[in-house]
mmCIF file of C-alpha atoms in Angstrom:
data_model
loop_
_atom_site.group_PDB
_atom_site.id
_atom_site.type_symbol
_atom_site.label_atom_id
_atom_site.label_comp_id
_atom_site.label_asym_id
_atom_site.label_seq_id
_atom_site.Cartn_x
_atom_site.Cartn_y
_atom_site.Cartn_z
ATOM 1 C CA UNK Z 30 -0.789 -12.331 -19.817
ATOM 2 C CA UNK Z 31 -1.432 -15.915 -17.842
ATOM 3 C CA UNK Z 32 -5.172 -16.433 -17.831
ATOM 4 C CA UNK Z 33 -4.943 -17.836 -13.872
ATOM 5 C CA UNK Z 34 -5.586 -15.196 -11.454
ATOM 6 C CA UNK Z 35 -7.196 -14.160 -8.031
ATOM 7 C CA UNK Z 36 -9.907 -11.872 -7.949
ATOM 8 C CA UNK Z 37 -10.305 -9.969 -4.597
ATOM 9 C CA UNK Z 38 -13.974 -8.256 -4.136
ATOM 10 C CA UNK Z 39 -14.169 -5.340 -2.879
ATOM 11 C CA UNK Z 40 -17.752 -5.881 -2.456
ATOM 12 C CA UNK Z 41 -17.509 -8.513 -0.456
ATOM 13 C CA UNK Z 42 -15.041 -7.392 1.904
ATOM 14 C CA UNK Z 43 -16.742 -4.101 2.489
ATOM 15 C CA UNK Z 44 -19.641 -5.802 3.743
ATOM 16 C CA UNK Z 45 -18.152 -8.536 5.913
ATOM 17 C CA UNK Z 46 -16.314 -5.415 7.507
ATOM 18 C CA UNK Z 47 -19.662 -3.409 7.751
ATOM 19 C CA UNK Z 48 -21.701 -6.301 9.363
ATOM 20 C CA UNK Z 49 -19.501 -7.401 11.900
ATOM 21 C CA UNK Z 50 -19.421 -3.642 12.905
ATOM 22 C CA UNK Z 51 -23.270 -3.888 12.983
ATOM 23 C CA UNK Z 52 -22.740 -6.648 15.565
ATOM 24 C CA UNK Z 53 -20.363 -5.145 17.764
ATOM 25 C CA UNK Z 54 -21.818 -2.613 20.503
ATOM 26 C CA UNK Z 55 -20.905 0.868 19.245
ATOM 27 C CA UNK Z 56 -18.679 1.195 22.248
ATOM 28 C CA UNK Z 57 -16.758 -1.572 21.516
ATOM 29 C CA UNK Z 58 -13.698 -0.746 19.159
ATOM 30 C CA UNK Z 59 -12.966 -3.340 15.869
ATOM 31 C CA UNK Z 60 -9.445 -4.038 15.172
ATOM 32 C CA UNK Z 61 -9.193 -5.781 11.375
ATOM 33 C CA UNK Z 62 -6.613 -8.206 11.337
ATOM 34 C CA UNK Z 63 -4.627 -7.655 8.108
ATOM 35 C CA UNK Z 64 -1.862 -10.084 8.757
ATOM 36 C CA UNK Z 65 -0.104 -12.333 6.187
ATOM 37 C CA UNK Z 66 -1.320 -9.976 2.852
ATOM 38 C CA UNK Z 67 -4.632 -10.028 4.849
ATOM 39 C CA UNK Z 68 -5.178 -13.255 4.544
ATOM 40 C CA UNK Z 69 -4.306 -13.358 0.954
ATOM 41 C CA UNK Z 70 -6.254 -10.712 0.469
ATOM 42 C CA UNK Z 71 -4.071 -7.689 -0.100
ATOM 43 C CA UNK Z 72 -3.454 -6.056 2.920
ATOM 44 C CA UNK Z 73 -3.043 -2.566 2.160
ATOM 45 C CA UNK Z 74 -6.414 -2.675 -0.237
ATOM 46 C CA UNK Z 75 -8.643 -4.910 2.546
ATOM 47 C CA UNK Z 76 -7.147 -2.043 5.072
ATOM 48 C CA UNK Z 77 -8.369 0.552 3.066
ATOM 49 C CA UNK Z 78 -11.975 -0.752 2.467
ATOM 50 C CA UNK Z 79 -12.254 -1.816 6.136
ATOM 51 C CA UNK Z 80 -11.156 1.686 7.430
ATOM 52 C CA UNK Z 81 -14.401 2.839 4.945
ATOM 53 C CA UNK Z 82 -16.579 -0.158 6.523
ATOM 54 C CA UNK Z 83 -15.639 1.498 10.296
ATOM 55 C CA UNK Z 84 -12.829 -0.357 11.282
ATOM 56 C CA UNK Z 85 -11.251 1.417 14.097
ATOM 57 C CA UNK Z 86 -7.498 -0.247 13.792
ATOM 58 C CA UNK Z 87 -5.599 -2.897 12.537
ATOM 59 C CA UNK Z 88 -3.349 -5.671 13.624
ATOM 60 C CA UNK Z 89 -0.649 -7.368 11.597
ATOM 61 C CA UNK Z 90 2.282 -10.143 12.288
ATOM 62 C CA UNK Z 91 5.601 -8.701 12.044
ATOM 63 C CA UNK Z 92 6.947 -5.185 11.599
ATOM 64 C CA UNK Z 93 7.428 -5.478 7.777
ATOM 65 C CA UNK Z 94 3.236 -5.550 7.488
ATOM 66 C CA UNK Z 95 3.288 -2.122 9.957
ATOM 67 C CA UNK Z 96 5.655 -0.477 7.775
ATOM 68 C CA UNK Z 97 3.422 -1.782 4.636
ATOM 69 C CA UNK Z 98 0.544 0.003 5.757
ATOM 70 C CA UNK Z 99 1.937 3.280 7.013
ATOM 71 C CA UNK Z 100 3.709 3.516 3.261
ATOM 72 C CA UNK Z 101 0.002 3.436 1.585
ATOM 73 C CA UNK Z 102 -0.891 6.342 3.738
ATOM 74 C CA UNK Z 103 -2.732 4.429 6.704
ATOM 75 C CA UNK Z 104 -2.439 6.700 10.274
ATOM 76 C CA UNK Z 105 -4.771 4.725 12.480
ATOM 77 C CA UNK Z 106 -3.400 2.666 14.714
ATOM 78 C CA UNK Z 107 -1.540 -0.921 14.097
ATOM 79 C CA UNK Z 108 -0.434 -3.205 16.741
ATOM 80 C CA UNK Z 109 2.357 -5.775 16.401
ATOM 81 C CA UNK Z 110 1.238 -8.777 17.619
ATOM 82 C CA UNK Z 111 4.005 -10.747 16.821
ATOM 83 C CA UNK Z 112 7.567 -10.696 18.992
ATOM 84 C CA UNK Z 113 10.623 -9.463 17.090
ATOM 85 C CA UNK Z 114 13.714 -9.110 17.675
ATOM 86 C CA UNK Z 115 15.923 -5.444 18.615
ATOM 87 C CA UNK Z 116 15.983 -4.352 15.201
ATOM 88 C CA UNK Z 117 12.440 -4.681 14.189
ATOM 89 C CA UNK Z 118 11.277 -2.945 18.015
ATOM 90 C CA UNK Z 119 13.217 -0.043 17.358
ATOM 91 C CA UNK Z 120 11.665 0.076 13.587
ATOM 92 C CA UNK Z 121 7.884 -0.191 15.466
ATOM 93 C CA UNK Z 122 8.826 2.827 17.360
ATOM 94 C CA UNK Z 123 9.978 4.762 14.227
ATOM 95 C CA UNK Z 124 6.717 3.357 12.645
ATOM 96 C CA UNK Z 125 4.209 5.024 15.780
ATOM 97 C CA UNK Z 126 2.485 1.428 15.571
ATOM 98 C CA UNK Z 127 1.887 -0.517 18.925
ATOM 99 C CA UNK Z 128 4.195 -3.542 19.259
ATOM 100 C CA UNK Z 129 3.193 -6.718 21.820
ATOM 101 C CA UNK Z 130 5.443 -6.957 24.614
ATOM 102 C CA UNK Z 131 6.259 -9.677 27.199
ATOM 103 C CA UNK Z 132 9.651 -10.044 27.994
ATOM 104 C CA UNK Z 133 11.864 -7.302 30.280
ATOM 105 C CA UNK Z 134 14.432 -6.631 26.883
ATOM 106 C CA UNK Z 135 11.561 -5.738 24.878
ATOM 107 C CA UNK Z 136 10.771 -3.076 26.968
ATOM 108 C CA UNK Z 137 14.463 -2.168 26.933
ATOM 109 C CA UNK Z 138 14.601 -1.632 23.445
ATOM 110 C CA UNK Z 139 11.076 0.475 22.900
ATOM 111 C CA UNK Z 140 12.766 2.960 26.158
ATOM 112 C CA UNK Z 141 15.924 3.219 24.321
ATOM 113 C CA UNK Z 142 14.362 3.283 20.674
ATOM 114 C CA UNK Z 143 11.751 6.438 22.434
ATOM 115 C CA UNK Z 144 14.915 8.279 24.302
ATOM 116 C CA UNK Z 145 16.403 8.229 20.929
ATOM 117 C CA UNK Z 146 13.804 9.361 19.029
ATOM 118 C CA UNK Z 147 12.437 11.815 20.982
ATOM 119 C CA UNK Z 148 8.415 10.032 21.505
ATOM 120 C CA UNK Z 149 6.578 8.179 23.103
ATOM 121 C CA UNK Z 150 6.863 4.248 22.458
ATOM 122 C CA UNK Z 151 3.592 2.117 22.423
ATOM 123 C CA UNK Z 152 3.149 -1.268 23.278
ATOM 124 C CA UNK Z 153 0.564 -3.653 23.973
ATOM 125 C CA UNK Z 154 1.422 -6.036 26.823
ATOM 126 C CA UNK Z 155 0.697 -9.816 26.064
ATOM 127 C CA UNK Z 156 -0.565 -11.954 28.733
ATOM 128 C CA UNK Z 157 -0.317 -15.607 27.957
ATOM 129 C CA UNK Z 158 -3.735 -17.007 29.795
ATOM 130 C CA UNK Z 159 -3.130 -20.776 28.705
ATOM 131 C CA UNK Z 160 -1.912 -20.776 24.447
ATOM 132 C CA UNK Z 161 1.608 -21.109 25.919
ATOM 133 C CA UNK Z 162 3.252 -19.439 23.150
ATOM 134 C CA UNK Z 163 3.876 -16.087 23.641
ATOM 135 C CA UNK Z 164 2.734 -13.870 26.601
ATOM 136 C CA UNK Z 165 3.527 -12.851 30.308
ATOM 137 C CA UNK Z 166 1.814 -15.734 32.969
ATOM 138 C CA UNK Z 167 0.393 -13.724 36.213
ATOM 139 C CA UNK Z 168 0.962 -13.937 39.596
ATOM 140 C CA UNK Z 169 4.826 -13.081 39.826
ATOM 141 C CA UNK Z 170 5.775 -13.217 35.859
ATOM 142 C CA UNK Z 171 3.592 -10.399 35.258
ATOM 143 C CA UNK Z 172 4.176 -8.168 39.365
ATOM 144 C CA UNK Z 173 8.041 -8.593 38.181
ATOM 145 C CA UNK Z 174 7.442 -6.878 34.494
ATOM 146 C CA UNK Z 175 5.301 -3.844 35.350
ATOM 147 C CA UNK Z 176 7.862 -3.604 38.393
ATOM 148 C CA UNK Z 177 10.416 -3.181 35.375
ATOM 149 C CA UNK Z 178 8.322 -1.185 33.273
ATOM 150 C CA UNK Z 179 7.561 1.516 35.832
ATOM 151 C CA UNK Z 180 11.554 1.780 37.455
ATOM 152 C CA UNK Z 181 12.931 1.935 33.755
ATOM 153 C CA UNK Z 182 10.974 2.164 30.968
ATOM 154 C CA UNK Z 183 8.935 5.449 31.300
ATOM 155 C CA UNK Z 184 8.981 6.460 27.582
ATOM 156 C CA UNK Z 185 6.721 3.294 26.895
ATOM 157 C CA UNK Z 186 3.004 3.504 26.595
ATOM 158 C CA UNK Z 187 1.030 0.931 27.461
ATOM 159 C CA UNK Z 188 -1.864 1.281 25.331
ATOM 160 C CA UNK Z 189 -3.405 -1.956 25.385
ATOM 161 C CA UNK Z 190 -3.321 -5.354 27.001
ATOM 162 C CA UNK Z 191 -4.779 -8.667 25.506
ATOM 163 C CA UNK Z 192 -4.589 -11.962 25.651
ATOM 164 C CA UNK Z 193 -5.847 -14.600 22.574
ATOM 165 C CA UNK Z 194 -8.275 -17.252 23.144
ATOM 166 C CA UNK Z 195 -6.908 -20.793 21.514
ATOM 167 C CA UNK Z 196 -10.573 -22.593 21.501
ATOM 168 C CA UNK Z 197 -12.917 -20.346 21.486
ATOM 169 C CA UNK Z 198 -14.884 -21.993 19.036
ATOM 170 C CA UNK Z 199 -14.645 -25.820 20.662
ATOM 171 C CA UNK Z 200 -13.897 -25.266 24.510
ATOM 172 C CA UNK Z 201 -15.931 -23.037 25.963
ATOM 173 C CA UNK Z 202 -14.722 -24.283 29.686
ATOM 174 C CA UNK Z 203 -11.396 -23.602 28.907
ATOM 175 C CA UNK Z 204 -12.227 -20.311 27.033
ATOM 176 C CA UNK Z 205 -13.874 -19.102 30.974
ATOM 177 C CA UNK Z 206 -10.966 -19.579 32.376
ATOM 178 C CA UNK Z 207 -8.719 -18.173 30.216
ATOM 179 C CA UNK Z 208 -10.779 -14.811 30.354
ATOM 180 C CA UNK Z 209 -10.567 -15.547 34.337
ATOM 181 C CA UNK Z 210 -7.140 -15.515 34.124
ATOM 182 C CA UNK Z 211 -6.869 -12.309 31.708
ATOM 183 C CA UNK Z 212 -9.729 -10.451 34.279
ATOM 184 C CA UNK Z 213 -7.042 -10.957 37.259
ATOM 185 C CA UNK Z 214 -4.158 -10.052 35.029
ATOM 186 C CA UNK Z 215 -6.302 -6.849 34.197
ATOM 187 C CA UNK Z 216 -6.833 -5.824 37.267
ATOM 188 C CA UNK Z 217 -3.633 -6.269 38.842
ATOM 189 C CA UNK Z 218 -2.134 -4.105 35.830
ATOM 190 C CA UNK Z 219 -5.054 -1.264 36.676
ATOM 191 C CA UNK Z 220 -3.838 -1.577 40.671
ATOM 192 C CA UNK Z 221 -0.926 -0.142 39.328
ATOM 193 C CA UNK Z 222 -1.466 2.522 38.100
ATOM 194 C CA UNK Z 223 -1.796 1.731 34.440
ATOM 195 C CA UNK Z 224 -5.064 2.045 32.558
ATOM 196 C CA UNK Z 225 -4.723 0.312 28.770
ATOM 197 C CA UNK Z 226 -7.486 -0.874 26.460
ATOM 198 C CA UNK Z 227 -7.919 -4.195 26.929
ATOM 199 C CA UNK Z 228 -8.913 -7.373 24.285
ATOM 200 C CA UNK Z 229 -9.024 -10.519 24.311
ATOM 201 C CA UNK Z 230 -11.875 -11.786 21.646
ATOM 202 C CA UNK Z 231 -10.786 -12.556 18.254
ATOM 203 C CA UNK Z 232 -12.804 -13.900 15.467
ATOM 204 C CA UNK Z 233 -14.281 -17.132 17.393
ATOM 205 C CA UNK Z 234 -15.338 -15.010 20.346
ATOM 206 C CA UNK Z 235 -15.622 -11.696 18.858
ATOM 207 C CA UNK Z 236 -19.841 -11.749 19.712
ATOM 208 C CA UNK Z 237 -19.923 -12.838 23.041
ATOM 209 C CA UNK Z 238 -20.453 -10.171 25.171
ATOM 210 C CA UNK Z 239 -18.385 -11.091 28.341
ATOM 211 C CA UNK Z 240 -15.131 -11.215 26.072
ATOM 212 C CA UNK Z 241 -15.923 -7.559 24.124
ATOM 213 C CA UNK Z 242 -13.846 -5.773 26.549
ATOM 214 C CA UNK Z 243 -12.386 -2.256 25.009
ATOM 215 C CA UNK Z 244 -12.257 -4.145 21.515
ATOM 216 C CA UNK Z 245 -11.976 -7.076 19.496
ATOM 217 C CA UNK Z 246 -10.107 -8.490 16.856
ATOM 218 C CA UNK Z 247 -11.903 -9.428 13.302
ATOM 219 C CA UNK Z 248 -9.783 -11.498 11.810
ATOM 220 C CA UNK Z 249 -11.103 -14.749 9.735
ATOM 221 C CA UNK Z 250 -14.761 -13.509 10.009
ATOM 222 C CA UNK Z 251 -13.729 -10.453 7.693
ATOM 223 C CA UNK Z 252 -12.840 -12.624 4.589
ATOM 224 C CA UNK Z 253 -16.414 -14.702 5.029
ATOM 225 C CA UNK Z 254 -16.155 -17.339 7.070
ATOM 226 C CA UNK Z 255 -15.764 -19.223 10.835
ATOM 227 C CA UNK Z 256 -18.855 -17.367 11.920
ATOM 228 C CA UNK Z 257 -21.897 -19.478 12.767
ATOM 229 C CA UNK Z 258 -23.879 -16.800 14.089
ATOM 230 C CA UNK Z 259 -23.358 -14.811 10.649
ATOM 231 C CA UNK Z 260 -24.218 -17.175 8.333
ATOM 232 C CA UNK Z 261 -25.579 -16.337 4.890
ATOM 233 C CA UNK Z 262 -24.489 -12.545 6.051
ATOM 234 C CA UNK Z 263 -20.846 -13.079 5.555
ATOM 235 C CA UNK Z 264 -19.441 -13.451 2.064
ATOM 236 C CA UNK Z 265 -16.292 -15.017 0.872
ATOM 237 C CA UNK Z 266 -14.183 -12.579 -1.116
ATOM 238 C CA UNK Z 267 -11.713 -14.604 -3.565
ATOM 239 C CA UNK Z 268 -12.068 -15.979 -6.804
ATOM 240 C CA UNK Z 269 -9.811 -18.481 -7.989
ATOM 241 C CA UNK Z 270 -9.678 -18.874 -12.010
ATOM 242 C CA UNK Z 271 -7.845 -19.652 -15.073
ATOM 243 C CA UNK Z 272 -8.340 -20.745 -18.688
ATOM 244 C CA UNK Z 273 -7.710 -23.875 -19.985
ATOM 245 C CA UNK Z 274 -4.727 -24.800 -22.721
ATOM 246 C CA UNK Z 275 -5.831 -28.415 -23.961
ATOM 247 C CA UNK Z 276 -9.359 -30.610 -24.575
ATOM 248 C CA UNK Z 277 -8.349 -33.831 -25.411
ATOM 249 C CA UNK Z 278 -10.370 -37.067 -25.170
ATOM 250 C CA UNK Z 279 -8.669 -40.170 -24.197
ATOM 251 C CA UNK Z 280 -9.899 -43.954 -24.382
ATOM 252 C CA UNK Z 281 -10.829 -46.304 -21.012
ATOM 253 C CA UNK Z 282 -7.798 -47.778 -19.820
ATOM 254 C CA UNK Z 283 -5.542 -45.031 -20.545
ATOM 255 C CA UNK Z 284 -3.746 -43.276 -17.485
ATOM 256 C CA UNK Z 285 -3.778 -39.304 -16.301
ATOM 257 C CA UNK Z 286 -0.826 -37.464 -14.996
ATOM 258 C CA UNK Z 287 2.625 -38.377 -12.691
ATOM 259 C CA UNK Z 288 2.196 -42.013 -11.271
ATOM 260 C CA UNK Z 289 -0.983 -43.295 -12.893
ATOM 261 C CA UNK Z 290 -3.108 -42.371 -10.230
ATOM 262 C CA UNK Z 291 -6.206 -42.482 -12.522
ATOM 263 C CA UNK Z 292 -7.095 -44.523 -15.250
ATOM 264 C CA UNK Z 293 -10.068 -44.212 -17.346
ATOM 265 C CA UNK Z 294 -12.568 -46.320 -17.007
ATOM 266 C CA UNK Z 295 -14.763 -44.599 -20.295
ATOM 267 C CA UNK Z 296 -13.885 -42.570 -23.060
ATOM 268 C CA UNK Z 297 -12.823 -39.573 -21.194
ATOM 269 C CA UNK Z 298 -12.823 -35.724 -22.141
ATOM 270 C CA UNK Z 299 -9.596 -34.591 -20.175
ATOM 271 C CA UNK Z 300 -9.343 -30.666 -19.861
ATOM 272 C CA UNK Z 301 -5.772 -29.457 -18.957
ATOM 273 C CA UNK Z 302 -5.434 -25.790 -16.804
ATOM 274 C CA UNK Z 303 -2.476 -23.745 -15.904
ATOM 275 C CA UNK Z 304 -2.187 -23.879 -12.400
ATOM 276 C CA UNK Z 305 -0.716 -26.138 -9.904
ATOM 277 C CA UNK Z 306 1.140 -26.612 -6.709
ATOM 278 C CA UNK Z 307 3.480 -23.967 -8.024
ATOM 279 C CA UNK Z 308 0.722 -22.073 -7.693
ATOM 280 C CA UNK Z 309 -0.353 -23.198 -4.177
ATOM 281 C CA UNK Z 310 -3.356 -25.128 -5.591
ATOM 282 C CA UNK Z 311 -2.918 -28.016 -2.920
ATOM 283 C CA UNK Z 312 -1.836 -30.988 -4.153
ATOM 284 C CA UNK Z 313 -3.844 -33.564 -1.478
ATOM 285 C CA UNK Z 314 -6.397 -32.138 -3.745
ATOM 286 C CA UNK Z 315 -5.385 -34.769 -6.394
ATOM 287 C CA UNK Z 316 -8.142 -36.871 -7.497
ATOM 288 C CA UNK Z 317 -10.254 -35.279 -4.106
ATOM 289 C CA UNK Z 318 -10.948 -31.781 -5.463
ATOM 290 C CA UNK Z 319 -12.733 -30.242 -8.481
ATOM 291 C CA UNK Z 320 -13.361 -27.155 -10.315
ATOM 292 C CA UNK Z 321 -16.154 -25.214 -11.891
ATOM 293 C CA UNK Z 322 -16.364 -25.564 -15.943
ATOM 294 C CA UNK Z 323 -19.717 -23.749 -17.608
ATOM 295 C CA UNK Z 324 -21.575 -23.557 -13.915
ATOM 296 C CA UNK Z 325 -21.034 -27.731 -13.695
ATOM 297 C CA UNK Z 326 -18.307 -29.712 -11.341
ATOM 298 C CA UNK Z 327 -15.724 -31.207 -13.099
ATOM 299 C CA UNK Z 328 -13.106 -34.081 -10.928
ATOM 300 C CA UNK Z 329 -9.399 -33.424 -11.302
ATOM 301 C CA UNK Z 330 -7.863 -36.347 -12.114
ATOM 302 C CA UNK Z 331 -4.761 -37.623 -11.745
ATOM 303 C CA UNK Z 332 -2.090 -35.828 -9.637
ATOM 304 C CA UNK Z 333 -1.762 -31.960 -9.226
ATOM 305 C CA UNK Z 334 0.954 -30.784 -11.282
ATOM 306 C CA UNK Z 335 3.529 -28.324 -10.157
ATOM 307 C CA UNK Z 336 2.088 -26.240 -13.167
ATOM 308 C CA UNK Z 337 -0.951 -28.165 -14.818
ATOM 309 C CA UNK Z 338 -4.217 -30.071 -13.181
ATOM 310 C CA UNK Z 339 -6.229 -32.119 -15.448
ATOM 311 C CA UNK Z 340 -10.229 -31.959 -15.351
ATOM 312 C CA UNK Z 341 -12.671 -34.906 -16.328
ATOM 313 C CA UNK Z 342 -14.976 -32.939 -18.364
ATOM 314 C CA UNK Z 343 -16.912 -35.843 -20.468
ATOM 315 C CA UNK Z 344 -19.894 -34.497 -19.062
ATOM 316 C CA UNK Z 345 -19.708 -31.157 -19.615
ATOM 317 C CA UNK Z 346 -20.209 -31.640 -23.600
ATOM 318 C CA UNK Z 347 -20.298 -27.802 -23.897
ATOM 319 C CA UNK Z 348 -17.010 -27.484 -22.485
ATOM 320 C CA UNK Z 349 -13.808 -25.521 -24.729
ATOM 321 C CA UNK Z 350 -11.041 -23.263 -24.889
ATOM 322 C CA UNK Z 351 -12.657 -20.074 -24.230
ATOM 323 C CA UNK Z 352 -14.513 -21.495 -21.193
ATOM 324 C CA UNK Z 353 -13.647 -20.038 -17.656
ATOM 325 C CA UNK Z 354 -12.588 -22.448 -14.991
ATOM 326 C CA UNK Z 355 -13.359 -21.532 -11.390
ATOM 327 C CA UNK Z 356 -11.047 -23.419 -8.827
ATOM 328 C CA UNK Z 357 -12.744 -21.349 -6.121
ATOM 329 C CA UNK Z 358 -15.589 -18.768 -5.893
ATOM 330 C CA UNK Z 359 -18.992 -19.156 -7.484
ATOM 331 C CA UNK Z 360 -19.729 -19.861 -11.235
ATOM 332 C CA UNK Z 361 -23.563 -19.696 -12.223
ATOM 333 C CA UNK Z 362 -25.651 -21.785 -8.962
ATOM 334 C CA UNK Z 363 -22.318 -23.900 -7.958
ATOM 335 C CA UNK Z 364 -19.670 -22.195 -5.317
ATOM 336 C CA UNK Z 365 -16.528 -23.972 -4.141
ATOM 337 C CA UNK Z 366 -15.307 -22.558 -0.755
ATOM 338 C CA UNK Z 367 -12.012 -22.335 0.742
ATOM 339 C CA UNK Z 368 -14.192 -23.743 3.327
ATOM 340 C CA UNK Z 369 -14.957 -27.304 1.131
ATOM 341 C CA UNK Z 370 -11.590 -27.758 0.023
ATOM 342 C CA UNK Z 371 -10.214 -26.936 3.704
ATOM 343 C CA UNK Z 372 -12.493 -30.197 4.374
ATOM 344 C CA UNK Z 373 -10.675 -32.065 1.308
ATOM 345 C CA UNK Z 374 -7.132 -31.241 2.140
ATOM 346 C CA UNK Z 375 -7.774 -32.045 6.012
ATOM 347 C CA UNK Z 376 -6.545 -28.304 6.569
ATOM 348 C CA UNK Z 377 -8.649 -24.849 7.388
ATOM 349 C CA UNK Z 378 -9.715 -22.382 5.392
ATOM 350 C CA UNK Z 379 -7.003 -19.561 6.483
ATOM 351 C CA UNK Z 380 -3.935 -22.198 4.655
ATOM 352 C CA UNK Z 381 -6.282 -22.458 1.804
ATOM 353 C CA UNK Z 382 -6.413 -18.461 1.570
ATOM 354 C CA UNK Z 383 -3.846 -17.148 1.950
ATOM 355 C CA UNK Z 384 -1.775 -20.270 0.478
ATOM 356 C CA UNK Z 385 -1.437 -19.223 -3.293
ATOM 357 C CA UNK Z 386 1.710 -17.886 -4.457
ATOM 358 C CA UNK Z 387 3.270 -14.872 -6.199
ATOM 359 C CA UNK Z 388 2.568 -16.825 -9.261
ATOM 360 C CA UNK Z 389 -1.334 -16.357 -9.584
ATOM 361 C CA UNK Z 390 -1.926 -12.736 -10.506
ATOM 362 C CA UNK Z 391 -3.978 -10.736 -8.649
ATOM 363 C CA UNK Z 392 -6.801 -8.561 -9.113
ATOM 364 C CA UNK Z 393 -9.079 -6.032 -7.072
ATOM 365 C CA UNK Z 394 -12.491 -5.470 -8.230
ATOM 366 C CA UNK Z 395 -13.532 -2.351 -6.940
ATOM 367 C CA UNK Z 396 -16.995 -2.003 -5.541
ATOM 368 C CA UNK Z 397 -19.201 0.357 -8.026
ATOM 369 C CA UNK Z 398 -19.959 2.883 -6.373
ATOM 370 C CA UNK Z 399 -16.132 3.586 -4.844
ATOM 371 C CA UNK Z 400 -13.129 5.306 -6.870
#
């Protein structure tokens, strides 16, 4: 079996889960955000041990994560807070999971789905407050759709209305008047008759009181990071490792790897690993990035592979076959974050996460004191 796998704690996720929780006001709901594998972190698995940490729902991308999640058993509820197109509403509905709504047709398609079926629909209606990429605008956008909804869609539910901050974390002007424009968007929807639970905070803005509403929506903050006021309480949850297949040592002036991007400049001990951007080990990481050999750095060098990265490990004497290579996660006092090599690959730390392929095995190390 390949040495180079992903090791998911169980742990660690448990807790991030349990302390945001602990920082929430008990009558404020937490909605994990599991989308995209959660995160890279196996969604059905991170659902599981979030639902133990008190996670009151969940909220994924597309339909095909719902119907992930109700297969392993999970009843609470899931909102959609992706679009979609017929098909996929009329699967939500068969689901029972919530699905975002903000265009008349959508509604069409959860009535007709709900006559159909014989239930109730549920949807969360999505007000766009200034992210401009999906979501109803107020004023006479959003008077025209719950005109539609209450002439002819009667078999949908709304059970929620939110909005999503884009710059929480770096605008905090901007991020006032977006919830200003979600408050009057509220209450118009309330004047009506309707009376949903109501979010707006995601990771970024999840502790600020004024933005709490009914509930937020952990997402990032759950897998460790992109929480200021957490710090040193939040853990990261992956570990990145592999094996390596060759020790050679090469003499200055000899060149590493595709296009000679490094040449020695000493006698060099060059350790080869199985991993590469076939993998979804970034390849801007050439040269940049490095891993963790017997609890010491050690550069890549050279280009990233598709398959293979090469390590300068001259001064890690005690370096050899056997020896476990950390590419992220924490080996003896040294860590590497998704964080750090976010910084490297001028990306952030949610690409870096969830970014490794089928490829790199994964495994999920169950806390000790949990079946």
């Amino acid at each position: 079996m390949r040495a180079t796998l992903m090791k998911i704690s169980e742990a660690a996720l448990y807790n991030n889960a349990a302390v945001i929780r602990a920082h929430i006001p008990e009558t404020v709901k937490m909605m994990c955000v599991v989308k995209a594998d959660a995160y890279g972190h196996d969604a059905v698995q991170a659902a599981q041990t979030m639902l133990a940490a008190g996670a009151d729902a969940f909220a994924v991308a597309i339909v095909d994560e719902a119907a992930q999640l109700r297969a392993a058993g999970i009843r609470q509820p899931v909102l959609i807070l992706g679009g979609g197109d017929g098909a996929s509403l009329r699967e939500a509905v068969q689901l029972g999971v919530s699905q975002a709504v903000y265009e008349k047709w959508m509604l069409d398609e959860l009535q007709a789905a709900a006559r159909e079926a014989g239930v109730r629909a549920s949807a969360h209606l999505k007000i766009d407050s200034g992210m401009s990429r999906i979501g109803v605008r107020g004023g006479d956008d959003l008077a025209g759709m719950l005109d539609h909804w209450q002439k002819n869609c009667p078999d949908v539910a709304m059970d929620g209305i939110f909005t999503h901050f884009c710059a929480a974390e770096s605008d905090e002007a901007f991020t006032r008047l977006q919830n200003e424009c979600f408050r009057e968007a509220v209450a118009m929807v309330k004047a009506r008759g309707f009376n949903p639970i109501t979010h707006a905070a995601a990771t970024s803005a999840m502790l600020g009181g004024e933005f709490q509403y009914d509930m937020v929506r952990a997402g990032i903050g759950l897998y460790g990071t992109c929480v200021p006021e957490l710090e040193g309480k939040l853990q990261h949850a992956q570990t990145l490792s592999t094996r390596p297949t060759r020790i050679r040592t090469i003499h200055a002036g000899e060149s590493v790897g595709y296009g000679r991007t490094f040449t020695a400049e000493r006698e060099t001990m060059v350790m080869t690993i199985p991993i590469g951007y076939g993998d979804g080990y970034p390849r801007i990481l050439s040269n940049r990035g490095c891993a963790l050999v017997e609890g010491r750095r050690a550069p890549i060098i050279g280009n990233v592979c598709m398959d293979m990265i090469m390590l300068d490990v001259t001064d890690i004497p005690e370096a050899n076959l056997r020896s476990e290579v950390v590419l992220m996660g924490a080996q003896g006092n040294e860590r590497i974050t998704p964080d750090e090599m976010a910084v490297l690959a001028q990306t952030i730390p949610y690409e870096i996460m969830l970014g490794f392929s089928k490829r790199v095995r994964r495994v999920y190390e169950k806390m000790e004191n949990r079946a």
